[in-house]
Coordinates of C-alpha atoms in Angstrom, one line a residue:
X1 CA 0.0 0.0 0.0
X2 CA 1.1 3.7 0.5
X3 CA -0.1 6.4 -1.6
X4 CA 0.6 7.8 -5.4
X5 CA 2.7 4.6 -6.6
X6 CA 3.3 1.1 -6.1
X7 CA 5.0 -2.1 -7.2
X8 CA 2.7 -1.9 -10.7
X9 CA 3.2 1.9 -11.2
X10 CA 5.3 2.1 -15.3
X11 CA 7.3 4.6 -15.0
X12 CA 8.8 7.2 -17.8
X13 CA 12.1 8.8 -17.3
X14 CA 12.6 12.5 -19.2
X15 CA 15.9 13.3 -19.7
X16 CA 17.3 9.5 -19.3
X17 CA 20.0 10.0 -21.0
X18 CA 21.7 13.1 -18.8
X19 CA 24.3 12.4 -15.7
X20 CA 21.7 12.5 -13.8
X21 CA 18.9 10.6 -15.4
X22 CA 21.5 8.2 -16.6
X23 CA 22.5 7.6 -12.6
X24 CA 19.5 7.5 -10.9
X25 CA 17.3 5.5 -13.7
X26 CA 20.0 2.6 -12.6
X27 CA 19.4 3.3 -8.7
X28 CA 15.6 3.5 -9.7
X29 CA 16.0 0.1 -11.2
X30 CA 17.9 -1.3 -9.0
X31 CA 15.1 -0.2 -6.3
X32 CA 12.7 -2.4 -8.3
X33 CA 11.1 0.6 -10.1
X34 CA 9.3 -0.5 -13.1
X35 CA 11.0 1.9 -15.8
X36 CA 9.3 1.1 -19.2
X37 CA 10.8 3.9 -21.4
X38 CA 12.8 7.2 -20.9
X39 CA 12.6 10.1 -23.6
X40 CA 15.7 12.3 -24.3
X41 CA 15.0 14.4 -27.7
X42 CA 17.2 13.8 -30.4
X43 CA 18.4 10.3 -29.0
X44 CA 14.9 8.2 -29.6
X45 CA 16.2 4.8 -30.7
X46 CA 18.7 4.6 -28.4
X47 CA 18.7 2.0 -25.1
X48 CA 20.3 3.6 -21.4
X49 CA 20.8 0.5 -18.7
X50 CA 18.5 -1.9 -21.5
X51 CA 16.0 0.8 -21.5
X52 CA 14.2 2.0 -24.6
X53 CA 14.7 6.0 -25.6
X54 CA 12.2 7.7 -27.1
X55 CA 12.7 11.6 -28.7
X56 CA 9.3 12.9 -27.3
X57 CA 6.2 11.3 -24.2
X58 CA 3.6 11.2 -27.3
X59 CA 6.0 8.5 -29.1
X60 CA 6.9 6.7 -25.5
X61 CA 3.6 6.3 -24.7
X62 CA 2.8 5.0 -28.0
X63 CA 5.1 2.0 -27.6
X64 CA 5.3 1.5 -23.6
X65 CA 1.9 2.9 -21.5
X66 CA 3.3 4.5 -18.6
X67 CA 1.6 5.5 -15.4
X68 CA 3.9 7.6 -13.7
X69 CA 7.3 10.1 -15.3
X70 CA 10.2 11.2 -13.2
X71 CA 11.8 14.6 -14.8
X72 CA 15.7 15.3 -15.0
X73 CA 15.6 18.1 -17.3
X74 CA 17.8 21.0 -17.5
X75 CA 15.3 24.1 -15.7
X76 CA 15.3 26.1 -19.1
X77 CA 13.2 22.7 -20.5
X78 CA 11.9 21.4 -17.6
X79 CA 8.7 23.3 -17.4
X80 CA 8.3 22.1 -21.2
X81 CA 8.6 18.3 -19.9
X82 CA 6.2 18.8 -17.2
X83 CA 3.6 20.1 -19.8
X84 CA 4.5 17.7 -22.5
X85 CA 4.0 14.9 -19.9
X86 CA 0.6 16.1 -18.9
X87 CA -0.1 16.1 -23.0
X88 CA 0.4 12.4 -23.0
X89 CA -2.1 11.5 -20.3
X90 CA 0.5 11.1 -17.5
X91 CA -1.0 12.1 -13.9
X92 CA 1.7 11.2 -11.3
X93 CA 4.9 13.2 -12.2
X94 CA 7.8 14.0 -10.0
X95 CA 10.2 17.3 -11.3
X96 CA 13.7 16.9 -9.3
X97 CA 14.5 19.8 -11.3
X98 CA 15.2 23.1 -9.1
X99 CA 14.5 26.9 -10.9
X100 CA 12.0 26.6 -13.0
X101 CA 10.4 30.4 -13.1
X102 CA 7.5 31.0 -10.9
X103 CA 6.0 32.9 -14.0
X104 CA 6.3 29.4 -15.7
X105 CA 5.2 27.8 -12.6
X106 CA 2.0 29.5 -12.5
X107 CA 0.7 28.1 -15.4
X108 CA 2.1 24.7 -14.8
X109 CA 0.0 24.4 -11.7
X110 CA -3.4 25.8 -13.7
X111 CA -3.0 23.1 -16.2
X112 CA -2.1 20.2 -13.3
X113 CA -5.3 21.4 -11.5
X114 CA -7.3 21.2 -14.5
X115 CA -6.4 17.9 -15.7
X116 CA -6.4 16.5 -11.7
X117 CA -3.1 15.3 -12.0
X118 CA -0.2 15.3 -9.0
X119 CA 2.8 17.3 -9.8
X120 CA 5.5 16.6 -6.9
X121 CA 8.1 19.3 -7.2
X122 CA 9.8 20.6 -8.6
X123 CA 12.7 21.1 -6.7
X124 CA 12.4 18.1 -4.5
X125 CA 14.0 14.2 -4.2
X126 CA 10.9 12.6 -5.1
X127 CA 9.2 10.2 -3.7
X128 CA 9.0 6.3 -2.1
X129 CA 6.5 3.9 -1.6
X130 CA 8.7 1.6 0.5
X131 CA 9.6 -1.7 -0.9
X132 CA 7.7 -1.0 -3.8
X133 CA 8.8 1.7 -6.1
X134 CA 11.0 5.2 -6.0
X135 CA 10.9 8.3 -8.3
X136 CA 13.4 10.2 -8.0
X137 CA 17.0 10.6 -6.0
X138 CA 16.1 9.2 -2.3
X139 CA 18.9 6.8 -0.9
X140 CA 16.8 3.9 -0.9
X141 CA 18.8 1.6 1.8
X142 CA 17.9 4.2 4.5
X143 CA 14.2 3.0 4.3
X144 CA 12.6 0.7 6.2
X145 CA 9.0 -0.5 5.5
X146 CA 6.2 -0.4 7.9
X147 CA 3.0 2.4 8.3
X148 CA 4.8 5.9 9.2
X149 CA 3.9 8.5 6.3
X150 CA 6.6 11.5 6.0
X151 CA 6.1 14.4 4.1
X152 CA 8.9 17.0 3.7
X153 CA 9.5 20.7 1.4
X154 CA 13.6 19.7 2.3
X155 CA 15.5 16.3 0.9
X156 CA 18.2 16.3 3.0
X157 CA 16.1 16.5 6.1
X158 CA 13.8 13.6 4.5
X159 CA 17.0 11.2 4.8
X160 CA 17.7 12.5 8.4
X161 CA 14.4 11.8 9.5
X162 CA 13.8 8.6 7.7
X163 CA 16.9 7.2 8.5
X164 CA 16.7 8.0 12.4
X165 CA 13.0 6.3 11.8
X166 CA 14.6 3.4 10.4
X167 CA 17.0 2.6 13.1
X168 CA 14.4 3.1 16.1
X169 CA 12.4 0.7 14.4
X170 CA 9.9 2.5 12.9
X171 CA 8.9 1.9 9.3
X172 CA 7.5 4.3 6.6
X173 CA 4.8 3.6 4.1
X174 CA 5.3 6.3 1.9
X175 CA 7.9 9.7 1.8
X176 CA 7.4 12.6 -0.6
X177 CA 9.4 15.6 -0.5
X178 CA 7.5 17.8 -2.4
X179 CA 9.7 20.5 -3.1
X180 CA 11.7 23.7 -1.8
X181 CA 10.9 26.5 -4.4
X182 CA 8.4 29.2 -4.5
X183 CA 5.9 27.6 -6.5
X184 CA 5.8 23.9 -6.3
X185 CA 3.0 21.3 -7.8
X186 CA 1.4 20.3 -4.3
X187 CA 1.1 20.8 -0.7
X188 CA 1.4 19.5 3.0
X189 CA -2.7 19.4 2.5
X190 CA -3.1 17.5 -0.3
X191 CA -1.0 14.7 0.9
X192 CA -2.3 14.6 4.2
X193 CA -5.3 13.8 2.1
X194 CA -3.5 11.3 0.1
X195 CA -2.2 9.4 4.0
X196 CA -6.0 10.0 4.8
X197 CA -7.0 7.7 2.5
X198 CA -4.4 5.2 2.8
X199 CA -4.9 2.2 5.4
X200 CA -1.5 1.3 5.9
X201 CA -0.6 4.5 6.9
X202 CA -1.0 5.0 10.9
X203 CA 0.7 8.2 11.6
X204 CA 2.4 11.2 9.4
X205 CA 5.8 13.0 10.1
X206 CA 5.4 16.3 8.7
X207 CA 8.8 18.0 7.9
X208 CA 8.3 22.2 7.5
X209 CA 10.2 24.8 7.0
X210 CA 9.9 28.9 7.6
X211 CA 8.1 30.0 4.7
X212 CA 5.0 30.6 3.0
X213 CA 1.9 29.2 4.7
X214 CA 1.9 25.1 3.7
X215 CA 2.1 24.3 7.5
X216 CA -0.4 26.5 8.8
X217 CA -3.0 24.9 6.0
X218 CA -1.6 21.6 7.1
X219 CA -2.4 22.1 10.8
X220 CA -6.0 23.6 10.1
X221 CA -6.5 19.8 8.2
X222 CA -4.9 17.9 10.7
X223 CA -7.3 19.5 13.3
X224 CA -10.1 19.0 11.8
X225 CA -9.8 15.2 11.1
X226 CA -7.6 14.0 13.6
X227 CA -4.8 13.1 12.1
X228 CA -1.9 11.1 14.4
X229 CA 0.9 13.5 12.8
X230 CA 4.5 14.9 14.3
X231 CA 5.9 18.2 12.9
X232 CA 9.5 19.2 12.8
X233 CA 9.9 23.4 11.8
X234 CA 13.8 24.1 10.0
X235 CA 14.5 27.4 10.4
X236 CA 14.3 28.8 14.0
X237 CA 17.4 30.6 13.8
X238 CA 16.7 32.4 10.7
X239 CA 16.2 36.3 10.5
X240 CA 13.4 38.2 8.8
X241 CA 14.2 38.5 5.1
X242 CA 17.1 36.7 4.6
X243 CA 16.6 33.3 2.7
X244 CA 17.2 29.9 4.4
X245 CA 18.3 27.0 1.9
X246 CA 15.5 26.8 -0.1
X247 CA 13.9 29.2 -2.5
X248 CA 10.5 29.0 -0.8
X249 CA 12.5 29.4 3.0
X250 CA 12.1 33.4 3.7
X251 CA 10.2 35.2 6.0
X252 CA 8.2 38.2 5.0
X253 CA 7.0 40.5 7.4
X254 CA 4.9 38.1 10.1
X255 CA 4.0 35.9 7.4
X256 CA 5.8 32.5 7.0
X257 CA 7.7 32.2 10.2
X258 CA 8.8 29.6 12.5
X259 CA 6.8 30.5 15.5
X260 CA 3.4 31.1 13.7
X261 CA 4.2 27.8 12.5
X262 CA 4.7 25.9 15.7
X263 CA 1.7 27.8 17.3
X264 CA -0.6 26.4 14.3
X265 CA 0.6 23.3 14.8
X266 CA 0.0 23.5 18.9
X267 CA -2.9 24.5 18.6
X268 CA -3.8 21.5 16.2
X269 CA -3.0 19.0 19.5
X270 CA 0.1 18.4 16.8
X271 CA 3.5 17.6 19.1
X272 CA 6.6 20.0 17.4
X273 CA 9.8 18.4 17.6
X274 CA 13.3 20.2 18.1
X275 CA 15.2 18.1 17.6
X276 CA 15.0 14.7 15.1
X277 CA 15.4 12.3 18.1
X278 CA 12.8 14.3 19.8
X279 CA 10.6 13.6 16.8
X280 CA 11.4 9.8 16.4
X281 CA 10.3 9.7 20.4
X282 CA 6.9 11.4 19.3
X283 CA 6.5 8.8 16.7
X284 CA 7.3 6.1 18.8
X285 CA 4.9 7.4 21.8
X286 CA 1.9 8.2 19.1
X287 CA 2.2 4.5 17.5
X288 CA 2.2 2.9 21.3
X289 CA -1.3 5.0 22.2
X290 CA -2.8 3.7 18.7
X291 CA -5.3 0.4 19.0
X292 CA -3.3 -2.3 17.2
X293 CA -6.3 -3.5 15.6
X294 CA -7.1 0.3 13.9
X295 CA -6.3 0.5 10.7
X296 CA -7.8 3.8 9.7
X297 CA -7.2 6.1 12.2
X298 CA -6.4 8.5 10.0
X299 CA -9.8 8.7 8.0
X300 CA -11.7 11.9 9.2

């Protein structure tokens, strides 16, 4: 189980054929990804790792239905990808690509919304269901399978977390980072919906950052169905207008910061960690309390 993809998800690659499709197609693989084509234009015809390449999505799809593409593409083409993806009926795409233009952005997301697709990214490492499938750039040995959902804007704190999970015990059913720029494909929200839904998911670890107002939307949800969720805020330290790591990471004016986060989040009977092996002790503490035999706790 898990949510988004799973051991029968077909996956596309775009931009296979790059140093960095090239590298993590064969860590995708070797995951146990289904990859059924990649598309690099200008090299259809071609094979990377015993793969077939196609020039555009319309011709991949043609030859090998997929259900799912993960995007490599330079940022100059990469909102062109996410586009020409959505062309070819695609509705699960992940963008690792950072910098596409929030101009570009904009209409990205109009068109995602319209055609109900799920656009994770860009900016972002991906996404796991565990011992099924990866998109994307996530270590995959640092996972460990079981019914903890995490969802984080940051990739490297998605590995911290994960892997401190991991060696406490504690397994995950899905992770999805879903991105650090300005104007990324989906929210905190919407995959707390996604977890909502998902039986094997018993609790969420919800990784923030100062920022915009994903967390605060996320805590109003939370509250109102009950979800079993940890949060973790990066950032404290950071002063007013000065960008933090990410793109998305700056405080304007009251908006966006750390402590209206963490309120939002108190206030939704949510426990804020300060420290990862603070949050792995939540976890651990909110799984105890849980009846063994509930398996959707999380359905609102």
């Amino acid at each position: 189980m898990g949510i988004l993809v799973n051991k029968e998800t077909r996956v596309l690659v775009q931009g296979i054929t790059g140093r960095e499709g090239s590298f993590h197609t064969e860590r995708m693989a070797e995951y146990g990804t289904t990859i059924v084509a990649g598309v690099t234009p200008g090299k259809g015809g071609s094979r990377c790792h015993d793969i077939p390449v196609f020039n555009t999505v319309e011709e991949a799809q043609r030859h090998h239905k997929a259900d799912a593409s993960v995007i490599f593409v330079p940022p100059a083409y990469a909102g062109d990808a996410i586009l020409e993806a959505l062309d070819g009926g695609i509705r699960r795409i992940a963008c690792i690509t950072e910098g596409i233009p929030v101009r570009e952005m904009v209409k990205i997301c109009h068109v995602v919304q319209q055609e109900k697709a799920v656009l994770i990214g860009p900016n972002c490492p991906g996404l796991i269901t565990v011992g099924e499938t990866k998109l994307g750039i996530m270590p995959g040995n640092i996972f460990k399978k079981g019914n903890v959902g995490v969802i984080s804007r940051s990739g490297t704190l998605t590995y911290l977390v994960v892997n401190e999970l991991s060696m406490a015990g504690v397994g995950q059913s899905t992770c999805v980072g879903i991105g650090g720029d300005p104007l990324i494909g989906t929210s905190f929200k919407a995959m707390l919906e996604h977890f909502a839904r998902d039986s094997a998911t018993r609790a969420v670890v919800l990784v923030g950052e100062i920022g915009g107002s994903q967390e605060e939307e996320a805590a109003a949800f939370i509250k109102e169905h009950k979800i079993p969720t940890v949060a973790y805020i990066a950032g404290k330290t950071a002063p007013p207008g000065k960008r933090m790591g990410h793109a998305g990471a700056i405080i304007s004016g009251s908006r966006g910061t750390a402590a209206a986060k963490v309120k939002a989040f108190q206030e939704a009977g949510v426990p804020v960690a300060d420290t990862i092996i603070e949050l792995v002790e939540h976890v651990k503490r909110i799984l105890e309390a849980l009846p063994r035999e509930e398996h959707q706790v999380l359905h609102g």
